[in-house]
Amino acid sequence: MKESVSIVIPVFNESGNIKELINRVITSCRNQSWPFELILVDDGSSDDSAEIIRSAVDESPGEVIGVFLNRNYGQHSAIMAGFSHVRGTIVVTLDADLQNPPEEIPKLVDKIINGFDVVGGVRKMRQDTRFRKLFSWLVNRMTAKITGVNMRDYGCMLRAYRMRIVKAMIQCNERSTFIPVLANTFARHTMEMEVEHAARTKGDSKYNLWKLINLQFDLLTSMTTLPLRMLSLLGTIISIFGLSLGIFLVVMRLIRGSEWAAQGVFTLFAILFIFIGAQFIGMGLLGEYVGRIYRDVRARPRYLIHETKGESSLK
Ligand code: UDP
Ligand code: MG
């Protein structure tokens, strides 16, 4: 089979980076045995990223394609929008901020040609803040436990996929997806390889704490309903505990008289607050699922492509 490679890159306010990005992708892919196309998805940028993408399409016709969304939908939705345009037999994703060096692309492609369905990059010497690293460490451990697929770095978007995996992902209707995890559920042979990682030199990270929390819930609810089950389990344990405590208090009051019970009032309050807190956590978690169900039931399109520019020369 003649291989060809589609490179999908989501772009959100990266005007300082994309010129260099496009040049480096093109130079590292031009002299390979496979033809390629570079799909840049503009995720509703408000700087001049879209203009830069447009001129890149004009400069390299047949190689660069621009997909422009009408507003900001988030990194994973933008990648999905890019997936809907891929024509190659192998698909590679990476970030636009040059933290993932484009020079690594051919190495990942080689692994796919050698028979792997998914190749995930692992960032060696990751150049991010300590907080981000800690957060990722937690997420990776949890994800590995829940999915049973042991990958060390789910946060690294420098990844390569066989086309059939991408096709399966496009067919998924849910809106809260976390692409690396979704891909693994369809893959048979997966592998990880170490890739370089650079610090972000231009622009800021697009993820603040709030967006990270949101992404984390996407990840969790898209993978499993286990937390819901844990919730009922926790509820049961707490109510058994509460019941025994109640019995204990009554008995103690009978033995020691009312004085003892009055002095225990604050203990009781403390315990009550624990239960109330647990209830709120439970309700919030339930709400996360219900909210996502609501979004999926409405079945709005996950993104709207406002315009595409450029025609791929693949096939
Ligand atoms: N991104 C996007 N839409 C968003 C947020 C981010 O398309 O709403 C893109 C961004 O342009 C970059 C990639 O996703 O190409 C990763 O973003 P960032 O570098 O800010 O994330 P971090 O490296 O901090 O995880
Ligand atoms: Mg980054």
mmCIF file of C-alpha atoms and ligand atoms in Angstrom:
data_model
loop_
_atom_site.group_PDB
_atom_site.id
_atom_site.type_symbol
_atom_site.label_atom_id
_atom_site.label_comp_id
_atom_site.label_asym_id
_atom_site.label_seq_id
_atom_site.Cartn_x
_atom_site.Cartn_y
_atom_site.Cartn_z
ATOM 1 C CA MET A 1 0.000 0.000 0.000
ATOM 2 C CA LYS A 2 1.237 3.476 -0.826
ATOM 3 C CA GLU A 3 1.360 5.456 2.391
ATOM 4 C CA SER A 4 0.481 9.129 2.713
ATOM 5 C CA VAL A 5 0.452 11.307 5.805
ATOM 6 C CA SER A 6 -2.031 13.912 7.044
ATOM 7 C CA ILE A 7 -0.790 16.247 9.756
ATOM 8 C CA VAL A 8 -3.501 17.914 11.826
ATOM 9 C CA ILE A 9 -2.671 20.938 13.973
ATOM 10 C CA PRO A 10 -5.179 22.940 16.059
ATOM 11 C CA VAL A 11 -4.375 26.644 16.190
ATOM 12 C CA PHE A 12 -5.763 29.066 18.732
ATOM 13 C CA ASN A 13 -4.089 32.486 18.876
ATOM 14 C CA GLU A 14 -0.649 31.239 17.911
ATOM 15 C CA SER A 15 0.382 33.997 15.499
ATOM 16 C CA GLY A 16 3.881 34.109 17.012
ATOM 17 C CA ASN A 17 4.485 30.433 16.337
ATOM 18 C CA ILE A 18 2.754 29.216 13.209
ATOM 19 C CA LYS A 19 5.027 30.658 10.537
ATOM 20 C CA GLU A 20 7.988 28.797 11.977
ATOM 21 C CA LEU A 21 5.772 25.785 12.631
ATOM 22 C CA ILE A 22 4.626 25.536 9.019
ATOM 23 C CA ASN A 23 8.179 25.907 7.705
ATOM 24 C CA ARG A 24 9.541 23.257 10.020
ATOM 25 C CA VAL A 25 6.734 20.787 9.277
ATOM 26 C CA ILE A 26 7.196 21.246 5.554
ATOM 27 C CA THR A 27 10.985 20.895 5.626
ATOM 28 C CA SER A 28 10.863 17.777 7.767
ATOM 29 C CA CYS A 29 8.176 16.107 5.607
ATOM 30 C CA ARG A 30 9.136 17.103 2.060
ATOM 31 C CA ASN A 31 12.025 14.736 1.607
ATOM 32 C CA GLN A 32 10.265 11.620 2.867
ATOM 33 C CA SER A 33 9.133 8.648 0.829
ATOM 34 C CA TRP A 34 5.496 9.507 1.532
ATOM 35 C CA PRO A 35 3.481 12.511 0.316
ATOM 36 C CA PHE A 36 1.827 14.619 3.003
ATOM 37 C CA GLU A 37 -0.783 17.270 3.639
ATOM 38 C CA LEU A 38 -0.779 19.772 6.487
ATOM 39 C CA ILE A 39 -4.210 20.633 7.858
ATOM 40 C CA LEU A 40 -4.261 23.716 10.077
ATOM 41 C CA VAL A 41 -7.480 24.128 12.025
ATOM 42 C CA ASP A 42 -8.085 27.674 13.175
ATOM 43 C CA ASP A 43 -10.091 27.344 16.381
ATOM 44 C CA GLY A 44 -11.652 30.801 16.250
ATOM 45 C CA SER A 45 -8.436 32.754 16.839
ATOM 46 C CA SER A 46 -8.801 36.455 17.487
ATOM 47 C CA ASP A 47 -5.260 37.390 16.472
ATOM 48 C CA ASP A 48 -4.017 37.142 12.882
ATOM 49 C CA SER A 49 -3.417 33.348 12.958
ATOM 50 C CA ALA A 50 -6.163 32.882 10.357
ATOM 51 C CA GLU A 51 -4.488 35.330 7.950
ATOM 52 C CA ILE A 52 -1.147 33.601 8.358
ATOM 53 C CA ILE A 53 -2.787 30.252 7.617
ATOM 54 C CA ARG A 54 -4.432 31.708 4.503
ATOM 55 C CA SER A 55 -1.173 32.985 3.109
ATOM 56 C CA ALA A 56 0.514 29.651 3.896
ATOM 57 C CA VAL A 57 -2.161 27.902 1.807
ATOM 58 C CA ASP A 58 -1.380 30.251 -1.076
ATOM 59 C CA GLU A 59 2.351 29.692 -0.730
ATOM 60 C CA SER A 60 2.197 25.888 -0.652
ATOM 61 C CA PRO A 61 -0.834 24.849 -2.685
ATOM 62 C CA GLY A 62 -1.672 21.161 -2.411
ATOM 63 C CA GLU A 63 0.341 20.816 0.785
ATOM 64 C CA VAL A 64 -1.287 23.191 3.263
ATOM 65 C CA ILE A 65 -5.029 23.261 3.915
ATOM 66 C CA GLY A 66 -6.782 25.703 6.207
ATOM 67 C CA VAL A 67 -9.951 24.785 8.103
ATOM 68 C CA PHE A 68 -11.574 27.716 9.867
ATOM 69 C CA LEU A 69 -14.107 27.247 12.665
ATOM 70 C CA ASN A 70 -16.612 30.000 13.370
ATOM 71 C CA ARG A 71 -15.620 30.308 17.054
ATOM 72 C CA ASN A 72 -13.451 28.706 19.708
ATOM 73 C CA TYR A 73 -14.488 25.113 20.414
ATOM 74 C CA GLY A 74 -11.436 23.820 22.240
ATOM 75 C CA GLN A 75 -8.398 21.801 21.233
ATOM 76 C CA HIS A 76 -10.012 18.380 20.929
ATOM 77 C CA SER A 77 -13.009 19.577 18.930
ATOM 78 C CA ALA A 78 -10.646 21.449 16.620
ATOM 79 C CA ILE A 79 -8.657 18.263 16.036
ATOM 80 C CA MET A 80 -11.900 16.415 15.275
ATOM 81 C CA ALA A 81 -12.741 19.098 12.706
ATOM 82 C CA GLY A 82 -9.325 18.504 11.171
ATOM 83 C CA PHE A 83 -9.918 14.737 11.175
ATOM 84 C CA SER A 84 -13.004 15.236 9.029
ATOM 85 C CA HIS A 85 -10.709 16.499 6.250
ATOM 86 C CA VAL A 86 -7.856 14.011 6.335
ATOM 87 C CA ARG A 87 -7.070 12.017 3.211
ATOM 88 C CA GLY A 88 -3.853 10.254 4.137
ATOM 89 C CA THR A 89 -3.449 6.666 5.305
ATOM 90 C CA ILE A 90 -1.645 7.862 8.438
ATOM 91 C CA VAL A 91 -2.683 10.787 10.614
ATOM 92 C CA VAL A 92 -0.353 12.749 12.902
ATOM 93 C CA THR A 93 -1.440 15.368 15.438
ATOM 94 C CA LEU A 94 0.710 17.917 17.227
ATOM 95 C CA ASP A 95 0.453 21.269 18.987
ATOM 96 C CA ALA A 96 0.929 24.562 17.204
ATOM 97 C CA ASP A 97 3.092 26.131 19.887
ATOM 98 C CA LEU A 98 6.311 24.356 18.819
ATOM 99 C CA GLN A 99 6.489 22.482 22.121
ATOM 100 C CA ASN A 100 6.309 19.319 19.996
ATOM 101 C CA PRO A 101 9.181 19.516 17.481
ATOM 102 C CA PRO A 102 7.896 18.784 13.941
ATOM 103 C CA GLU A 103 11.196 16.985 13.253
ATOM 104 C CA GLU A 104 9.804 14.016 15.213
ATOM 105 C CA ILE A 105 6.955 13.404 12.758
ATOM 106 C CA PRO A 106 8.852 10.999 10.446
ATOM 107 C CA LYS A 107 9.851 8.813 13.407
ATOM 108 C CA LEU A 108 6.235 8.371 14.469
ATOM 109 C CA VAL A 109 5.179 7.676 10.895
ATOM 110 C CA ASP A 110 7.821 4.931 10.644
ATOM 111 C CA LYS A 111 6.326 3.153 13.644
ATOM 112 C CA ILE A 112 2.851 3.202 12.098
ATOM 113 C CA ILE A 113 4.252 1.841 8.825
ATOM 114 C CA ASN A 114 5.816 -0.929 10.903
ATOM 115 C CA GLY A 115 2.374 -2.047 12.001
ATOM 116 C CA PHE A 116 1.274 -0.070 15.046
ATOM 117 C CA ASP A 117 -2.228 1.441 15.135
ATOM 118 C CA VAL A 118 -1.427 4.215 17.584
ATOM 119 C CA VAL A 119 1.923 5.711 18.497
ATOM 120 C CA GLY A 120 1.952 8.075 21.458
ATOM 121 C CA GLY A 121 4.752 10.485 22.179
ATOM 122 C CA VAL A 122 6.205 10.657 25.663
ATOM 123 C CA ARG A 123 7.738 14.010 26.448
ATOM 124 C CA LYS A 124 11.213 13.476 27.755
ATOM 125 C CA MET A 125 12.396 16.388 29.900
ATOM 126 C CA ARG A 126 9.011 18.009 29.782
ATOM 127 C CA GLN A 127 9.301 21.805 29.709
ATOM 128 C CA ASP A 128 6.211 22.909 31.598
ATOM 129 C CA THR A 129 5.406 24.365 34.978
ATOM 130 C CA ARG A 130 5.620 22.129 38.037
ATOM 131 C CA PHE A 131 1.898 22.460 38.631
ATOM 132 C CA ARG A 132 1.098 21.221 35.112
ATOM 133 C CA LYS A 133 3.425 18.270 35.532
ATOM 134 C CA LEU A 134 1.849 17.264 38.824
ATOM 135 C CA PHE A 135 -1.620 17.562 37.354
ATOM 136 C CA SER A 136 -0.627 15.443 34.346
ATOM 137 C CA TRP A 137 0.954 12.843 36.566
ATOM 138 C CA LEU A 138 -2.344 12.446 38.426
ATOM 139 C CA VAL A 139 -4.344 12.313 35.213
ATOM 140 C CA ASN A 140 -2.060 9.736 33.619
ATOM 141 C CA ARG A 141 -2.183 7.436 36.615
ATOM 142 C CA MET A 142 -5.966 7.632 36.786
ATOM 143 C CA THR A 143 -6.477 7.183 33.075
ATOM 144 C CA ALA A 144 -4.170 4.186 32.954
ATOM 145 C CA LYS A 145 -6.060 2.589 35.836
ATOM 146 C CA ILE A 146 -9.513 3.185 34.394
ATOM 147 C CA THR A 147 -8.843 2.349 30.744
ATOM 148 C CA GLY A 148 -6.450 -0.489 31.424
ATOM 149 C CA VAL A 149 -4.241 0.842 28.640
ATOM 150 C CA ASN A 150 -1.004 1.769 30.249
ATOM 151 C CA MET A 151 0.331 4.829 28.508
ATOM 152 C CA ARG A 152 2.646 7.137 30.341
ATOM 153 C CA ASP A 153 1.777 10.454 28.761
ATOM 154 C CA TYR A 154 -1.804 10.991 27.677
ATOM 155 C CA GLY A 155 -1.291 14.735 27.605
ATOM 156 C CA CYS A 156 1.245 14.667 24.791
ATOM 157 C CA MET A 157 -0.559 15.475 21.574
ATOM 158 C CA LEU A 158 2.343 14.503 19.322
ATOM 159 C CA ARG A 159 0.735 11.249 18.214
ATOM 160 C CA ALA A 160 0.228 9.188 15.091
ATOM 161 C CA TYR A 161 -2.768 7.077 14.121
ATOM 162 C CA ARG A 162 -3.698 4.587 11.448
ATOM 163 C CA MET A 163 -6.506 5.979 9.302
ATOM 164 C CA ARG A 164 -9.005 3.347 10.412
ATOM 165 C CA ILE A 165 -8.647 4.523 14.031
ATOM 166 C CA VAL A 166 -9.358 8.092 12.990
ATOM 167 C CA LYS A 167 -12.401 6.934 11.016
ATOM 168 C CA ALA A 168 -13.740 5.193 14.117
ATOM 169 C CA MET A 169 -13.181 8.351 16.172
ATOM 170 C CA ILE A 170 -15.085 10.471 13.666
ATOM 171 C CA GLN A 171 -18.031 8.119 14.042
ATOM 172 C CA CYS A 172 -18.242 8.751 17.788
ATOM 173 C CA ASN A 173 -21.125 11.060 18.506
ATOM 174 C CA GLU A 174 -20.307 12.200 21.992
ATOM 175 C CA ARG A 175 -19.015 15.714 22.432
ATOM 176 C CA SER A 176 -16.798 15.277 25.448
ATOM 177 C CA THR A 177 -13.899 13.386 24.065
ATOM 178 C CA PHE A 178 -10.301 13.112 24.942
ATOM 179 C CA ILE A 179 -8.661 12.005 21.732
ATOM 180 C CA PRO A 180 -5.672 9.971 22.996
ATOM 181 C CA VAL A 181 -7.942 7.866 25.214
ATOM 182 C CA LEU A 182 -10.620 7.455 22.578
ATOM 183 C CA ALA A 183 -8.019 6.300 20.064
ATOM 184 C CA ASN A 184 -6.708 3.667 22.429
ATOM 185 C CA THR A 185 -10.115 2.091 22.783
ATOM 186 C CA PHE A 186 -10.051 1.281 19.055
ATOM 187 C CA ALA A 187 -6.436 0.274 18.718
ATOM 188 C CA ARG A 188 -4.943 -3.181 18.814
ATOM 189 C CA HIS A 189 -1.222 -2.463 18.684
ATOM 190 C CA THR A 190 -0.159 0.642 20.531
ATOM 191 C CA MET A 191 3.260 1.868 21.471
ATOM 192 C CA GLU A 192 4.946 4.822 23.067
ATOM 193 C CA MET A 193 8.145 6.495 22.065
ATOM 194 C CA GLU A 194 10.115 9.294 23.620
ATOM 195 C CA VAL A 195 9.935 12.639 21.839
ATOM 196 C CA GLU A 196 11.628 15.937 22.472
ATOM 197 C CA HIS A 197 9.748 18.710 24.207
ATOM 198 C CA ALA A 198 10.533 22.397 24.080
ATOM 199 C CA ALA A 199 9.397 25.224 26.304
ATOM 200 C CA ARG A 200 6.788 27.573 24.880
ATOM 201 C CA THR A 201 8.658 30.644 23.669
ATOM 202 C CA LYS A 202 5.833 32.728 22.210
ATOM 203 C CA GLY A 203 2.320 33.267 23.500
ATOM 204 C CA ASP A 204 0.796 31.737 26.630
ATOM 205 C CA SER A 205 -0.663 28.360 27.431
ATOM 206 C CA LYS A 206 -4.340 28.272 26.467
ATOM 207 C CA TYR A 207 -5.191 26.144 29.464
ATOM 208 C CA ASN A 208 -5.975 27.834 32.744
ATOM 209 C CA LEU A 209 -6.987 25.921 35.855
ATOM 210 C CA TRP A 210 -10.652 26.068 34.921
ATOM 211 C CA LYS A 211 -10.117 24.632 31.437
ATOM 212 C CA LEU A 212 -7.905 21.910 32.894
ATOM 213 C CA ILE A 213 -10.626 20.897 35.341
ATOM 214 C CA ASN A 214 -13.133 20.836 32.512
ATOM 215 C CA LEU A 215 -10.830 18.671 30.410
ATOM 216 C CA GLN A 216 -10.348 16.344 33.338
ATOM 217 C CA PHE A 217 -14.101 15.872 33.704
ATOM 218 C CA ASP A 218 -14.368 15.270 29.955
ATOM 219 C CA LEU A 219 -11.767 12.598 30.287
ATOM 220 C CA LEU A 220 -13.441 10.984 33.266
ATOM 221 C CA THR A 221 -17.034 11.008 32.076
ATOM 222 C CA SER A 222 -16.160 9.969 28.546
ATOM 223 C CA MET A 223 -14.349 6.900 29.772
ATOM 224 C CA THR A 224 -16.329 5.401 32.546
ATOM 225 C CA THR A 225 -19.354 5.552 34.802
ATOM 226 C CA LEU A 226 -17.305 4.016 37.594
ATOM 227 C CA PRO A 227 -17.420 7.233 39.681
ATOM 228 C CA LEU A 228 -21.212 6.962 39.763
ATOM 229 C CA ARG A 229 -20.972 3.480 41.158
ATOM 230 C CA MET A 230 -18.361 4.584 43.662
ATOM 231 C CA LEU A 231 -20.776 7.294 44.669
ATOM 232 C CA SER A 232 -23.526 4.873 45.647
ATOM 233 C CA LEU A 233 -20.947 2.776 47.438
ATOM 234 C CA LEU A 234 -19.696 5.798 49.326
ATOM 235 C CA GLY A 235 -23.279 6.786 50.162
ATOM 236 C CA THR A 236 -23.956 3.334 51.573
ATOM 237 C CA ILE A 237 -20.827 3.379 53.698
ATOM 238 C CA ILE A 238 -21.601 6.844 55.000
ATOM 239 C CA SER A 239 -25.192 5.991 55.900
ATOM 240 C CA ILE A 240 -24.154 2.791 57.701
ATOM 241 C CA PHE A 241 -21.593 4.842 59.581
ATOM 242 C CA GLY A 242 -24.195 7.513 60.398
ATOM 243 C CA LEU A 243 -26.682 4.919 61.597
ATOM 244 C CA SER A 244 -24.207 3.245 63.909
ATOM 245 C CA LEU A 245 -23.156 6.621 65.217
ATOM 246 C CA GLY A 246 -26.790 7.469 65.954
ATOM 247 C CA ILE A 247 -27.242 4.234 67.875
ATOM 248 C CA PHE A 248 -23.996 4.870 69.717
ATOM 249 C CA LEU A 249 -25.144 8.350 70.752
ATOM 250 C CA VAL A 250 -28.516 7.114 72.017
ATOM 251 C CA VAL A 251 -26.878 4.342 74.016
ATOM 252 C CA MET A 252 -24.292 6.692 75.497
ATOM 253 C CA ARG A 253 -26.996 9.154 76.418
ATOM 254 C CA LEU A 254 -28.916 6.435 78.234
ATOM 255 C CA ILE A 255 -25.826 5.376 80.129
ATOM 256 C CA ARG A 256 -24.243 8.763 80.869
ATOM 257 C CA GLY A 257 -27.356 10.975 80.995
ATOM 258 C CA SER A 258 -28.256 14.138 79.064
ATOM 259 C CA GLU A 259 -25.166 16.071 80.111
ATOM 260 C CA TRP A 260 -22.913 13.959 77.963
ATOM 261 C CA ALA A 261 -25.076 14.314 74.892
ATOM 262 C CA ALA A 262 -25.188 18.122 75.124
ATOM 263 C CA GLN A 263 -21.446 18.296 75.186
ATOM 264 C CA GLY A 264 -21.353 16.176 72.078
ATOM 265 C CA VAL A 265 -23.367 18.690 70.092
ATOM 266 C CA PHE A 266 -20.405 20.110 68.232
ATOM 267 C CA THR A 267 -19.071 16.722 67.324
ATOM 268 C CA LEU A 268 -22.448 16.049 65.848
ATOM 269 C CA PHE A 269 -22.304 19.233 63.816
ATOM 270 C CA ALA A 270 -18.904 18.325 62.500
ATOM 271 C CA ILE A 271 -20.108 14.939 61.405
ATOM 272 C CA LEU A 272 -23.213 16.445 59.855
ATOM 273 C CA PHE A 273 -21.120 18.801 57.785
ATOM 274 C CA ILE A 274 -19.038 15.921 56.506
ATOM 275 C CA PHE A 275 -22.196 14.241 55.268
ATOM 276 C CA ILE A 276 -23.537 17.398 53.698
ATOM 277 C CA GLY A 277 -20.223 17.906 51.972
ATOM 278 C CA ALA A 278 -20.229 14.366 50.666
ATOM 279 C CA GLN A 279 -23.730 14.902 49.323
ATOM 280 C CA PHE A 280 -22.716 17.993 47.455
ATOM 281 C CA ILE A 281 -19.727 16.280 45.923
ATOM 282 C CA GLY A 282 -22.056 13.498 44.857
ATOM 283 C CA MET A 283 -24.595 15.857 43.394
ATOM 284 C CA GLY A 284 -21.930 17.774 41.550
ATOM 285 C CA LEU A 285 -20.523 14.621 40.043
ATOM 286 C CA LEU A 286 -23.976 13.479 38.997
ATOM 287 C CA GLY A 287 -24.505 16.905 37.510
ATOM 288 C CA GLU A 288 -21.380 16.509 35.392
ATOM 289 C CA TYR A 289 -22.831 13.394 33.827
ATOM 290 C CA VAL A 290 -26.323 14.852 33.448
ATOM 291 C CA GLY A 291 -24.894 17.975 31.832
ATOM 292 C CA ARG A 292 -22.981 15.930 29.325
ATOM 293 C CA ILE A 293 -25.988 13.726 28.623
ATOM 294 C CA TYR A 294 -28.019 16.864 28.014
ATOM 295 C CA ARG A 295 -25.432 18.151 25.595
ATOM 296 C CA ASP A 296 -25.360 14.860 23.736
ATOM 297 C CA VAL A 297 -29.141 14.583 23.635
ATOM 298 C CA ARG A 298 -29.381 17.994 22.031
ATOM 299 C CA ALA A 299 -26.967 16.590 19.471
ATOM 300 C CA ARG A 300 -25.753 19.940 18.280
ATOM 301 C CA PRO A 301 -22.871 19.740 15.861
ATOM 302 C CA ARG A 302 -19.643 19.550 17.751
ATOM 303 C CA TYR A 303 -18.103 22.323 15.686
ATOM 304 C CA LEU A 304 -19.043 24.351 12.665
ATOM 305 C CA ILE A 305 -16.598 24.762 9.847
ATOM 306 C CA HIS A 306 -16.982 28.287 8.625
ATOM 307 C CA GLU A 307 -14.684 27.917 5.640
ATOM 308 C CA THR A 308 -11.931 25.753 4.227
ATOM 309 C CA LYS A 309 -9.139 26.943 2.004
ATOM 310 C CA GLY A 310 -6.847 24.862 -0.164
ATOM 311 C CA GLU A 311 -7.153 21.540 -1.950
ATOM 312 C CA SER A 312 -5.098 18.537 -0.880
ATOM 313 C CA SER A 313 -2.945 16.887 -3.502
ATOM 314 C CA LEU A 314 -3.273 13.479 -1.818
ATOM 315 C CA LYS A 315 -5.194 10.947 -3.927
HETATM 316 N N1 UDP B 1 -5.738 25.025 21.300
HETATM 317 C C1 UDP B 1 -6.891 25.117 20.516
HETATM 318 N N2 UDP B 1 -8.045 25.557 21.095
HETATM 319 C C2 UDP B 1 -8.115 25.891 22.429
HETATM 320 C C3 UDP B 1 -6.938 25.752 23.209
HETATM 321 C C4 UDP B 1 -5.776 25.321 22.610
HETATM 322 O O1 UDP B 1 -6.874 24.827 19.328
HETATM 323 O O2 UDP B 1 -9.181 26.282 22.891
HETATM 324 C C5 UDP B 1 -4.480 24.555 20.679
HETATM 325 C C6 UDP B 1 -3.305 25.514 20.816
HETATM 326 O O3 UDP B 1 -3.258 26.445 19.766
HETATM 327 C C7 UDP B 1 -2.129 24.562 20.747
HETATM 328 C C8 UDP B 1 -2.667 23.312 21.414
HETATM 329 O O4 UDP B 1 -4.085 23.397 21.339
HETATM 330 O O5 UDP B 1 -1.807 24.234 19.423
HETATM 331 C C9 UDP B 1 -2.183 23.144 22.829
HETATM 332 O O6 UDP B 1 -2.447 24.293 23.580
HETATM 333 P P1 UDP B 1 -1.455 24.841 24.685
HETATM 334 O O7 UDP B 1 -0.061 24.839 24.156
HETATM 335 O O8 UDP B 1 -1.975 26.135 25.158
HETATM 336 O O9 UDP B 1 -1.612 23.747 25.810
HETATM 337 P P2 UDP B 1 -0.474 23.245 26.806
HETATM 338 O O10 UDP B 1 0.780 23.012 26.012
HETATM 339 O O11 UDP B 1 -0.323 24.323 27.803
HETATM 340 O O12 UDP B 1 -1.061 21.984 27.340
HETATM 341 MG MG MG B 2 1.701 23.909 24.698
#
